[in-house]
Amino acid sequence: MCGIVGYIGQQEAAPLLLKGLQRLEYRGYDSAGIAVQHGGRCEGVGATGEVLGAMNDVLGVRCDEKGMEDDAGVRVVKRKGNVASLGKALAGSNGAVSGATMGIGHTRWATHGDPSDRNAHPHMSADGSIALIHNGIIENHAALRVELGKHGYEFVSDTDSEVLVHLIDHLWKSIPFMNFEGAVREALSIVDGAYGICVISSREPDKLLVARNGSPLVIGVGDGEYFVASDAAPIVEHTRRVVYLSDGEMGVITRDGYTVKSIGNIVCEKGLTELDFDLEEIEKAGFEHFMLKEIFEQPEVMQDVMRGRVRLDEGRIQLGGIADQLERLREAKRIVICACGTSWHAGLIGEYLIEEFARIPVEVDYASEFRYRSPIVGPGDVMIVISQSGETADTLAALRLAKEKGAMVVGICNVVGSTIARETDCGMYTHAGPEIGVASTKAFTAQVIVLTMLALALSKDRTMTDGEVMDALRCLNDLPERVKRILDYNGEIQSIAEEYKDARNFLYLGRGYNFPVALEGALKLKEISYIHAEGYPAAEMKHGPIALIDEEMPVVVIAPKDDTYQKVLSNIQEVKARGGRVIAIATEGDEEIRELADHVMYVPEGKAFMMPLLTVIPLQLLSYYVATLRGCDVDRPRNLAKSVTVE
Ligand code: AGP
């Protein structure tokens, strides 16, 4: 949930690290800091008097308010607040970090210890010679604190991460002939939990040590310089050649090269991966927010997801990532789909698609519930895990549990090389490109298209005729154009949002394929506008939620012209009869619904199975405009992070 970066090379490190942290700020943004290596000892700059006091006591050195000491060592600048406020602290640090050509940086999403200067990373060893940044959670930190306390270690922060730097220091000093790498390796074999770390030390300058277990870490290979980051976003502008670290691996990086070894000290042969996205893809391309850019990217993304997979000329689907396991998938007794949040909503639509097309029984579980309810799953079953980031802890745990019990696990991920992608038996990437906005949009529609292609691949020559498959392929092929038409209604949707921006609650209703879309629409509004919203199957309204209906309650009803249209119309009448205000999502040309609803957002007509990919677009835009009209920061909504890597 934090973002970490590192650099070693010839360039000035501090500006590089700061820029890298800005690119990772969607991972966490409550405090930030960097440490650069000059040579000898370490100091704290920009921290408040209270922190300086604590550091002086711990470090046993005298630092003036500027914290300057003339001995060039590892210099740390850290502060509560976002990366911009760190930038200000750096500017005000009298060149404390200038001239250094290696360093590490961190932007935080607090788990242990509230956002503050002293809990910000990097954390330093008692003598100031080691600095460490950490993404993840050290589960046995409390016990280690007690142990280290017995050896006289004092703690400056309330974080779990700080134990790691003191543990490395202790092992390095207490084990004869120990060196930096050995001390880090030893420490990592003692800690439990998830980590992505970068460590530097003035005792062995010009060496950057990194390691991962559960939290993502990528090394960027440049010409005589190396970049490290939680994901490739900060690296692509410098190099396209990257090495993805796997769990239990550490990297030793100097200016002359890098080696990757297991925590058990075995050298690992790691291939280089060529990044397939451009810097501009992670820029805003003229949109005010990444979320709006990503909503408007969906027509192209849909083409990318289907490219080489929807084979209209051959009337079939080609999914290379599961081709060898397709038969086993088809023979599955049962398919269990596990995911969280928006990915779980995509999974619900996957259930409808696979059961309708391939006639294989499907159940959908919240990954966090699946892992603790002692589920019945075994060799005859197939689990599909869906995750944009590929790093969501609960989904990863559900995957590992299912594998343990002998089920085959298929992954649907967006981030190439992510942990879930690498730990599944096979899978499909959604090719949606980097999704920066915390509220998932293009990744959701890409996930639903992948699930549609999977259902069609499972059904071919089994439960669907060639003609039926060809029909469905044509529908998929027409999708991008249809979505473009919906995006043309952008202005009208903005004015509808104007009418409802002050609402305190919303209810979303849908039937069949559009029930999960109602859930997704409600989630989008909740997470970026902070308005309470619920999604419900339309027919369920009478069993409770109808009690909520009055003129204050906007009700969004997804009502395309399909088999349940008449039923949904009566649901709208039930809402209107109680004074509710209705926003309907309807099929272009439907004038009847205009008589009933207060506002209508139109989508092109289409087959029922395609409708989620059309009806969700106006809901994404509605939530975006309601949130921006309320002045919310939609790219960095409060309390949320793009990738939830702890349970
Ligand atoms: C969706 O907008 C949210 N960001 C969140 O619910 C997200 O879908 C969930 O955390 C799952 O993330 P994943 O797809 O990366 O596993």
XYZ file of C-alpha atoms and ligand atoms in Angstrom:
663
model
C 0.000 0.000 0.000
C 3.021 2.227 0.055
C 5.168 3.267 -2.902
C 8.899 2.698 -2.779
C 11.662 3.799 -5.152
C 15.456 3.473 -5.305
C 18.272 4.679 -7.547
C 21.993 4.092 -7.998
C 23.924 5.558 -10.880
C 25.563 8.749 -12.073
C 22.631 11.158 -11.908
C 21.582 13.350 -8.962
C 19.414 10.964 -6.940
C 17.062 13.276 -4.985
C 15.081 14.773 -7.923
C 14.810 11.314 -9.507
C 13.486 9.809 -6.292
C 11.007 12.653 -5.791
C 9.660 12.251 -9.342
C 9.392 8.512 -8.862
C 7.381 9.013 -5.673
C 5.011 11.378 -7.475
C 4.278 8.575 -9.969
C 3.550 6.165 -7.111
C 1.464 8.495 -5.018
C -1.721 6.581 -5.913
C -0.320 3.781 -3.710
C -0.360 5.943 -0.596
C 0.025 9.601 0.243
C -0.026 10.372 3.988
C 3.739 10.887 4.489
C 6.911 10.612 2.440
C 10.692 10.691 2.683
C 13.989 9.971 0.978
C 17.477 8.917 2.061
C 20.506 9.575 -0.111
C 23.986 8.231 0.209
C 26.930 10.526 0.356
C 29.336 8.400 2.309
C 29.439 8.274 6.236
C 26.757 9.080 8.862
C 23.022 9.788 8.748
C 20.936 12.804 9.947
C 17.307 13.870 10.026
C 16.256 17.108 8.292
C 12.871 18.782 8.171
C 11.585 16.848 11.157
C 9.922 18.722 14.049
C 11.838 19.649 17.215
C 10.193 16.738 19.080
C 11.551 14.267 16.475
C 14.978 15.940 16.367
C 15.102 15.680 20.134
C 14.359 11.951 19.967
C 16.895 11.443 17.145
C 19.619 13.369 18.972
C 19.064 11.196 22.056
C 19.142 8.038 19.925
C 21.922 9.096 17.564
C 23.947 10.735 20.288
C 24.930 13.472 17.865
C 24.241 17.188 18.100
C 22.174 18.532 15.219
C 21.041 22.137 14.906
C 17.480 22.928 13.831
C 18.684 22.335 10.270
C 20.009 18.986 11.514
C 23.173 19.654 9.578
C 26.395 17.968 10.512
C 29.338 18.334 8.277
C 30.026 14.586 8.029
C 28.552 13.456 4.628
C 26.792 10.090 5.249
C 23.278 8.886 4.576
C 21.004 11.912 4.647
C 17.315 11.559 5.333
C 14.528 14.049 4.627
C 11.020 12.959 5.592
C 7.747 14.575 6.447
C 4.087 14.020 7.143
C 1.930 14.860 4.106
C 2.037 14.116 0.430
C 5.028 14.058 -1.919
C 4.588 17.743 -2.724
C 5.209 18.624 0.928
C 8.315 16.447 0.872
C 9.420 18.422 -2.174
C 9.103 21.622 -0.118
C 11.116 20.094 2.749
C 13.820 19.073 0.272
C 13.912 22.558 -1.173
C 14.333 23.894 2.357
C 17.046 21.433 3.396
C 19.978 23.638 2.353
C 21.237 21.154 -0.212
C 21.435 18.393 2.392
C 20.669 15.819 -0.259
C 22.272 17.390 -3.316
C 25.229 15.763 -4.994
C 24.281 12.234 -3.991
C 23.918 9.714 -6.839
C 22.166 6.963 -4.965
C 19.206 6.825 -2.628
C 15.835 5.425 -1.685
C 12.369 6.993 -1.333
C 8.983 6.121 0.144
C 5.398 7.412 0.029
C 3.280 5.936 2.775
C -0.189 4.563 3.418
C -0.209 4.093 7.162
C -0.984 0.722 8.711
C 0.994 0.812 11.950
C 1.552 4.257 13.467
C -0.381 7.308 12.387
C 0.853 9.592 9.623
C 3.586 11.777 11.174
C 7.207 12.865 10.637
C 8.587 10.225 12.958
C 6.497 7.404 11.453
C 7.415 8.419 7.921
C 10.013 6.355 6.088
C 13.007 6.008 5.696
C 13.740 4.622 9.157
C 17.314 4.761 10.415
C 19.552 2.635 12.601
C 20.561 3.980 16.017
C 23.978 5.149 14.781
C 22.517 6.675 11.663
C 24.478 4.517 9.252
C 21.585 2.449 7.827
C 18.375 3.726 6.217
C 15.470 1.499 5.228
C 12.118 1.861 3.497
C 9.414 -0.794 3.697
C 6.095 -1.567 1.956
C 4.015 -4.235 3.684
C 3.522 -5.385 7.273
C 6.026 -7.069 9.629
C 3.659 -9.308 11.558
C 6.082 -10.276 14.379
C 7.243 -6.678 14.947
C 6.000 -6.530 18.533
C 8.046 -9.527 19.619
C 11.107 -8.247 17.792
C 10.745 -4.858 19.463
C 10.926 -6.535 22.855
C 13.919 -8.622 21.816
C 15.808 -5.625 20.402
C 14.883 -3.585 23.451
C 16.777 -6.142 25.540
C 19.864 -5.217 23.450
C 19.386 -1.519 24.230
C 17.625 -0.502 21.022
C 15.257 2.475 21.372
C 12.461 3.094 18.890
C 11.771 6.529 17.411
C 8.528 5.567 15.641
C 5.383 3.472 16.219
C 5.818 1.605 12.965
C 6.321 -2.110 12.405
C 8.942 -1.279 9.759
C 11.472 0.300 12.152
C 12.238 -3.081 13.762
C 13.793 -4.206 10.482
C 16.478 -1.513 10.403
C 17.450 -2.133 14.032
C 17.432 -5.896 13.483
C 19.805 -5.527 10.514
C 22.050 -3.252 12.602
C 22.020 -5.674 15.535
C 22.838 -8.735 13.422
C 25.551 -6.865 11.543
C 27.222 -5.795 14.796
C 26.707 -8.973 16.799
C 27.658 -11.712 14.300
C 31.392 -11.952 13.567
C 32.476 -11.292 9.945
C 28.922 -10.293 9.074
C 28.463 -7.972 6.136
C 25.636 -5.759 4.892
C 24.060 -8.353 2.582
C 24.383 -11.096 5.169
C 22.793 -8.956 7.878
C 19.829 -8.094 5.636
C 19.402 -11.723 4.611
C 19.570 -12.893 8.220
C 17.040 -10.283 9.308
C 14.624 -11.285 6.550
C 14.812 -14.905 7.592
C 13.696 -13.804 11.076
C 10.775 -11.512 10.228
C 7.257 -12.767 9.370
C 4.976 -10.839 7.072
C 4.920 -8.999 3.813
C 7.647 -6.730 2.650
C 9.176 -4.865 -0.221
C 12.284 -3.136 1.129
C 15.227 -1.042 0.001
C 18.198 -0.549 2.330
C 21.387 1.536 2.094
C 24.261 1.975 4.523
C 27.264 4.242 4.882
C 29.180 1.246 6.235
C 29.039 -0.332 2.777
C 28.406 2.679 0.561
C 27.463 2.407 -3.115
C 25.353 -0.691 -2.527
C 21.566 -0.791 -2.757
C 19.923 -3.860 -1.256
C 16.295 -4.697 -2.111
C 14.046 -7.653 -1.241
C 10.422 -8.757 -1.574
C 7.969 -11.093 -0.005
C 4.358 -10.359 -0.770
C 4.819 -6.714 -1.810
C 5.769 -5.951 -5.411
C 9.265 -4.805 -6.456
C 10.736 -4.133 -9.875
C 14.345 -3.373 -10.840
C 14.857 -1.132 -13.888
C 18.074 -1.878 -15.774
C 19.602 1.271 -17.329
C 23.048 1.971 -18.805
C 25.301 2.016 -15.723
C 22.354 2.981 -13.553
C 19.564 1.078 -11.853
C 16.083 2.041 -10.705
C 13.917 0.232 -8.157
C 10.177 0.734 -7.630
C 6.963 -0.879 -6.383
C 5.790 -0.974 -10.009
C 7.062 0.076 -13.385
C 5.336 3.475 -13.534
C 8.370 5.470 -12.201
C 10.824 3.388 -14.268
C 9.443 3.489 -17.834
C 10.669 7.029 -18.518
C 14.244 5.852 -17.772
C 14.368 2.300 -19.166
C 12.057 -0.374 -20.591
C 14.162 -3.280 -19.356
C 12.972 -4.535 -15.991
C 13.382 -7.479 -13.668
C 10.397 -8.471 -11.543
C 11.447 -9.825 -8.154
C 9.502 -12.822 -6.859
C 8.597 -13.607 -3.265
C 11.627 -14.587 -1.213
C 14.126 -12.881 -3.510
C 16.595 -10.071 -2.822
C 18.706 -7.960 -5.171
C 22.184 -6.588 -4.556
C 22.682 -3.577 -6.814
C 25.817 -1.529 -7.365
C 26.769 0.814 -10.169
C 28.527 -2.108 -11.902
C 25.533 -4.431 -11.956
C 23.014 -6.439 -9.979
C 22.523 -9.962 -8.729
C 19.293 -11.558 -7.596
C 19.453 -14.256 -4.959
C 16.924 -16.072 -2.813
C 16.755 -15.127 0.865
C 18.432 -18.518 1.204
C 21.452 -17.120 -0.723
C 20.955 -19.062 -3.968
C 21.582 -17.071 -7.134
C 18.384 -16.730 -9.225
C 18.507 -16.462 -13.019
C 16.026 -13.649 -13.721
C 14.971 -12.796 -17.280
C 14.610 -9.196 -18.391
C 11.074 -8.085 -19.303
C 10.494 -5.340 -21.900
C 7.835 -2.893 -20.666
C 5.016 -2.543 -23.209
C 3.526 0.761 -22.192
C 4.688 4.366 -22.721
C 5.234 7.200 -20.272
C 2.417 9.221 -21.823
C 0.040 6.387 -21.010
C 0.580 7.229 -17.378
C 0.271 10.968 -17.964
C -3.242 12.549 -17.983
C -3.346 13.215 -21.719
C -5.194 16.489 -21.174
C -7.893 15.121 -18.895
C -8.375 16.749 -15.485
C -8.151 13.432 -13.690
C -6.729 9.985 -14.416
C -10.189 8.521 -13.714
C -11.832 10.538 -16.521
C -8.947 9.745 -18.873
C -9.331 6.043 -18.094
C -13.114 6.165 -18.645
C -12.526 7.693 -22.102
C -9.769 5.163 -22.862
C -12.270 2.274 -22.729
C -13.064 2.029 -26.481
C -9.325 1.593 -27.260
C -8.802 -0.639 -24.227
C -11.653 -2.886 -25.378
C -9.928 -3.243 -28.746
C -6.638 -4.053 -27.008
C -8.285 -6.684 -24.789
C -9.811 -8.418 -27.828
C -6.836 -7.991 -30.162
C -5.633 -11.384 -31.402
C -8.226 -13.089 -29.194
C -11.558 -12.421 -30.919
C -10.947 -14.202 -34.230
C -13.940 -13.121 -36.330
C -12.426 -14.592 -39.474
C -12.219 -18.015 -37.794
C -15.387 -17.651 -35.713
C -13.566 -18.444 -32.486
C -11.793 -17.079 -29.423
C -8.027 -17.613 -28.917
C -6.824 -17.266 -25.335
C -3.137 -18.155 -25.422
C -2.700 -17.897 -21.661
C -5.091 -20.802 -20.963
C -4.936 -22.715 -24.263
C -3.142 -25.708 -22.712
C -5.595 -25.914 -19.828
C -8.815 -25.204 -21.778
C -9.924 -28.843 -21.742
C -9.413 -29.089 -17.986
C -11.394 -25.889 -17.576
C -14.192 -27.309 -19.708
C -14.270 -30.483 -17.623
C -14.394 -28.550 -14.365
C -17.038 -29.843 -11.938
C -17.378 -26.317 -10.666
C -15.792 -22.926 -11.142
C -15.206 -20.732 -8.089
C -14.537 -17.054 -8.799
C -12.723 -15.135 -6.039
C -11.958 -11.406 -5.932
C -12.460 -8.150 -4.034
C -14.244 -4.870 -4.708
C -14.824 -4.008 -8.340
C -13.135 -7.207 -9.451
C -15.717 -9.133 -7.431
C -18.471 -7.338 -9.366
C -16.814 -8.459 -12.607
C -16.776 -11.970 -11.162
C -20.552 -11.842 -10.588
C -21.035 -10.993 -14.271
C -18.620 -13.843 -15.088
C -20.945 -16.220 -13.239
C -23.902 -15.174 -15.408
C -21.800 -15.468 -18.600
C -20.167 -18.865 -17.903
C -23.370 -20.466 -16.655
C -25.377 -19.087 -19.617
C -22.859 -19.894 -22.357
C -20.826 -22.846 -21.058
C -23.347 -24.374 -18.614
C -20.656 -24.944 -15.984
C -21.791 -24.269 -12.379
C -20.119 -21.155 -10.980
C -20.013 -19.665 -7.499
C -18.599 -16.244 -6.683
C -16.892 -15.500 -3.356
C -15.420 -12.473 -1.696
C -11.798 -13.591 -1.394
C -11.658 -12.379 2.210
C -14.639 -14.596 3.114
C -13.515 -17.561 1.042
C -10.192 -17.879 2.850
C -11.724 -18.054 6.320
C -14.921 -20.018 5.802
C -13.121 -23.406 5.300
C -14.485 -23.736 1.779
C -15.094 -27.019 -0.029
C -12.742 -26.925 -3.011
C -10.614 -29.630 -4.527
C -8.879 -31.178 -7.540
C -11.996 -31.244 -9.765
C -12.610 -27.572 -9.245
C -11.203 -24.560 -10.998
C -10.741 -21.230 -9.231
C -10.633 -18.001 -11.203
C -9.053 -15.105 -9.326
C -9.621 -11.600 -10.681
C -7.390 -8.689 -9.680
C -6.431 -5.473 -11.464
C -3.289 -4.932 -9.412
C -2.493 -8.622 -9.028
C -1.353 -7.832 -5.496
C -4.541 -7.830 -3.391
C -3.687 -9.794 -0.273
C -7.063 -11.492 0.268
C -7.261 -12.627 -3.346
C -3.694 -13.923 -3.191
C -4.493 -15.868 -0.038
C -7.633 -17.384 -1.585
C -5.551 -18.416 -4.594
C -2.928 -20.085 -2.414
C -5.605 -21.878 -0.378
C -7.282 -23.265 -3.490
C -3.932 -24.423 -4.879
C -3.122 -26.105 -1.595
C -6.418 -28.026 -1.889
C -5.563 -29.169 -5.413
C -7.803 -26.893 -7.493
C -6.431 -25.388 -10.709
C -6.201 -21.610 -10.407
C -6.675 -19.279 -13.358
C -5.789 -15.609 -13.053
C -7.313 -12.547 -14.694
C -4.933 -9.659 -13.954
C -4.012 -6.300 -15.405
C -0.523 -5.737 -13.979
C 1.907 -7.872 -15.910
C 4.307 -9.787 -13.706
C 2.253 -9.192 -10.579
C 2.288 -11.763 -7.783
C -1.155 -13.202 -8.534
C -0.309 -13.458 -12.231
C 2.859 -15.371 -11.431
C 1.346 -17.676 -8.807
C -1.652 -18.861 -10.841
C -1.431 -22.006 -13.005
C -2.416 -20.040 -16.083
C -4.292 -16.888 -16.898
C -5.264 -13.949 -19.058
C -4.045 -10.392 -18.874
C -6.673 -7.682 -19.345
C -4.274 -5.386 -21.259
C -6.056 -2.287 -19.935
C -2.713 -0.482 -19.496
C -1.730 1.194 -16.220
C -4.810 2.151 -14.196
C -3.782 5.103 -12.040
C -7.165 6.296 -10.767
C -7.951 4.518 -7.481
C -11.545 3.995 -8.662
C -11.316 1.159 -11.165
C -13.054 1.790 -14.506
C -11.269 0.522 -17.641
C -9.884 -2.481 -15.753
C -13.457 -3.481 -14.845
C -14.748 -3.447 -18.421
C -11.569 -5.209 -19.554
C -12.154 -7.910 -16.911
C -15.761 -8.388 -18.106
C -14.610 -8.725 -21.730
C -12.026 -11.332 -20.716
C -14.734 -13.244 -18.830
C -17.016 -13.020 -21.878
C -14.262 -14.374 -24.137
C -13.559 -17.136 -21.613
C -17.238 -18.140 -21.467
C -17.383 -18.247 -25.274
C -14.158 -20.277 -25.477
C -15.573 -22.767 -22.956
C -18.854 -23.034 -24.830
C -17.517 -23.516 -28.361
C -18.387 -26.931 -29.892
C -20.014 -27.731 -26.580
C -23.042 -25.666 -25.634
C -23.136 -23.060 -28.414
C -23.379 -23.518 -32.184
C -20.794 -21.878 -34.427
C -23.475 -19.450 -35.521
C -24.258 -18.423 -31.945
C -20.543 -17.978 -31.196
C -20.102 -15.909 -34.370
C -23.034 -13.727 -33.336
C -21.498 -13.100 -29.941
C -18.121 -12.323 -31.517
C -19.745 -9.707 -33.762
C -21.380 -8.117 -30.703
C -18.020 -7.942 -28.967
C -16.452 -6.489 -32.061
C -19.040 -3.683 -32.180
C -18.496 -2.746 -28.531
C -15.845 -0.007 -28.851
C -18.017 1.992 -31.298
C -21.038 1.647 -29.017
C -19.056 2.839 -26.009
C -17.804 5.833 -27.996
C -21.452 6.772 -28.612
C -22.167 6.679 -24.860
C -19.129 8.851 -24.131
C -20.635 11.422 -26.506
C -23.424 11.867 -23.910
C -20.713 13.052 -21.473
C -22.107 16.616 -21.297
C -25.700 15.482 -20.578
C -24.505 13.154 -17.840
C -22.572 16.040 -16.284
C -25.726 18.169 -16.141
C -27.681 15.297 -14.582
C -24.948 15.001 -11.964
C -25.423 18.701 -11.203
C -29.017 17.903 -10.113
C -27.970 15.186 -7.695
C -24.620 16.347 -6.294
C -26.103 17.278 -2.939
C -27.900 13.978 -2.381
C -26.948 12.144 0.820
C -27.942 8.642 -0.332
C -28.421 6.794 -3.616
C -30.049 3.463 -4.505
C -29.007 1.538 -7.614
C -31.278 -1.160 -9.081
C -30.698 -3.681 -11.853
C -31.821 -7.154 -12.940
C -29.897 -10.095 -14.361
C -26.606 -9.051 -15.937
C -27.265 -5.515 -14.726
C -27.572 -6.381 -11.025
C -23.759 -6.509 -10.609
C -23.613 -3.235 -12.587
C -25.922 -1.683 -9.978
C -23.461 -2.822 -7.310
C -20.552 -1.387 -9.306
C -22.317 1.944 -9.897
C -22.985 2.252 -6.156
C -19.358 1.404 -5.314
C -18.000 4.007 -7.740
C -20.166 6.718 -6.191
C -19.299 5.686 -2.632
C -15.561 5.521 -3.096
C -15.046 8.887 -4.813
C -17.936 11.139 -3.648
C -18.356 9.699 -0.146
C -22.182 9.588 -0.685
C -23.752 6.455 0.852
C -25.086 4.271 -1.966
C -26.411 0.712 -2.282
C -26.914 -1.570 -5.237
C -29.743 -4.090 -5.223
C -31.454 -6.576 -7.522
C -34.500 -4.511 -8.618
C -36.956 -7.179 -7.468
C -35.405 -7.151 -3.994
C -36.463 -3.553 -3.451
C -39.908 -4.599 -2.216
C -38.280 -6.735 0.473
C -36.840 -3.783 2.377
C -35.040 -0.953 0.565
C -38.359 0.467 -0.644
C -38.699 1.818 2.893
C -35.876 4.222 2.069
C -37.684 5.767 -0.865
C -38.780 9.411 -0.598
C -38.137 12.599 -2.595
C -34.641 12.768 -1.047
C -33.619 9.376 -2.395
C -32.330 9.323 -6.001
C -32.794 5.855 -7.497
C -30.659 4.827 -10.469
C -32.456 2.086 -12.402
C -30.668 0.123 -15.131
C -33.470 -0.599 -17.619
C -32.273 -1.589 -21.091
C -34.755 -3.223 -23.452
C -34.269 -6.913 -22.491
C -36.432 -9.784 -21.228
C -36.900 -8.127 -17.820
C -37.690 -4.633 -19.186
C -41.394 -4.657 -18.250
C -40.544 -5.882 -14.745
C -38.040 -3.073 -14.305
C -40.616 -0.534 -15.504
C -42.954 -1.619 -12.697
C -40.059 -1.227 -10.239
C -39.695 2.353 -11.488
C -43.426 2.924 -10.967
C -43.121 1.583 -7.391
C -40.349 4.170 -6.741
C -42.275 7.007 -8.368
C -45.375 6.077 -6.357
C -43.375 6.871 -3.206
C -42.054 10.201 -4.451
C -38.621 8.872 -5.377
C -36.524 10.552 -8.124
C -35.461 8.155 -10.888
C -32.402 8.258 -13.147
C -32.896 5.510 -15.746
C -30.219 3.887 -17.893
C -32.193 3.006 -21.016
C -31.817 1.843 -24.607
C -31.545 4.571 -27.231
C -34.964 5.341 -28.736
C -36.907 4.291 -25.631
C -39.396 7.153 -25.310
C -41.757 5.250 -22.956
C -39.296 5.362 -20.075
C -38.854 9.095 -20.533
C -42.477 9.466 -19.364
C -41.676 7.673 -16.124
C -38.131 8.639 -15.151
C -36.896 12.086 -14.029
C -33.707 11.719 -16.032
C -32.596 9.199 -18.673
C -29.072 8.275 -19.731
C -29.149 6.364 -23.000
C -26.989 3.492 -24.230
C -27.071 1.754 -27.634
C -29.153 -1.436 -27.906
C -27.359 -4.747 -27.530
C -27.580 -8.386 -26.488
C -28.274 -8.919 -22.769
C -24.787 -10.351 -22.097
C -23.160 -7.229 -23.498
C -25.215 -4.717 -21.556
C -22.964 -4.519 -18.451
C -20.206 -3.181 -20.739
C -22.525 -0.411 -21.928
C -24.676 0.398 -18.886
C -21.681 0.809 -16.554
C -20.201 3.685 -18.602
C -22.874 6.318 -17.713
C -22.601 5.177 -14.077
C -18.832 5.740 -14.116
C -19.357 9.248 -15.545
C -22.226 10.039 -13.143
C -20.097 9.154 -10.116
C -17.129 11.098 -11.551
C -19.133 14.297 -12.084
C -21.031 14.086 -8.770
C -17.676 13.697 -6.981
C -15.874 16.485 -8.862
C -18.880 18.802 -8.418
C -18.584 18.134 -4.672
C -14.887 19.071 -4.859
C -13.608 15.540 -4.100
C -10.107 14.464 -5.240
C -11.319 11.584 -7.422
C -7.843 10.239 -8.228
C -6.902 9.969 -4.563
C -10.105 9.366 -2.644
C -9.794 9.488 1.119
C -9.033 6.341 3.048
C -8.458 4.290 -0.142
C -5.424 2.882 -1.913
C -5.123 1.463 -5.413
C -3.779 -1.876 -4.311
C -4.700 -3.401 -0.939
C -1.700 -5.575 -0.127
C -2.598 -6.341 3.493
C -5.672 -8.171 4.711
C -12.346 -0.289 -7.065
O -12.580 0.929 -7.647
C -11.469 -0.230 -5.886
N -10.239 0.366 -6.161
C -11.321 -1.554 -5.160
O -12.588 -2.007 -4.780
C -10.620 -2.655 -5.964
O -11.467 -3.115 -6.971
C -10.280 -3.812 -5.018
O -9.397 -3.330 -4.045
C -9.650 -4.989 -5.764
O -8.441 -4.589 -6.340
P -7.723 -5.537 -7.417
O -8.635 -5.662 -8.598
O -6.456 -4.834 -7.730
O -7.506 -6.862 -6.737
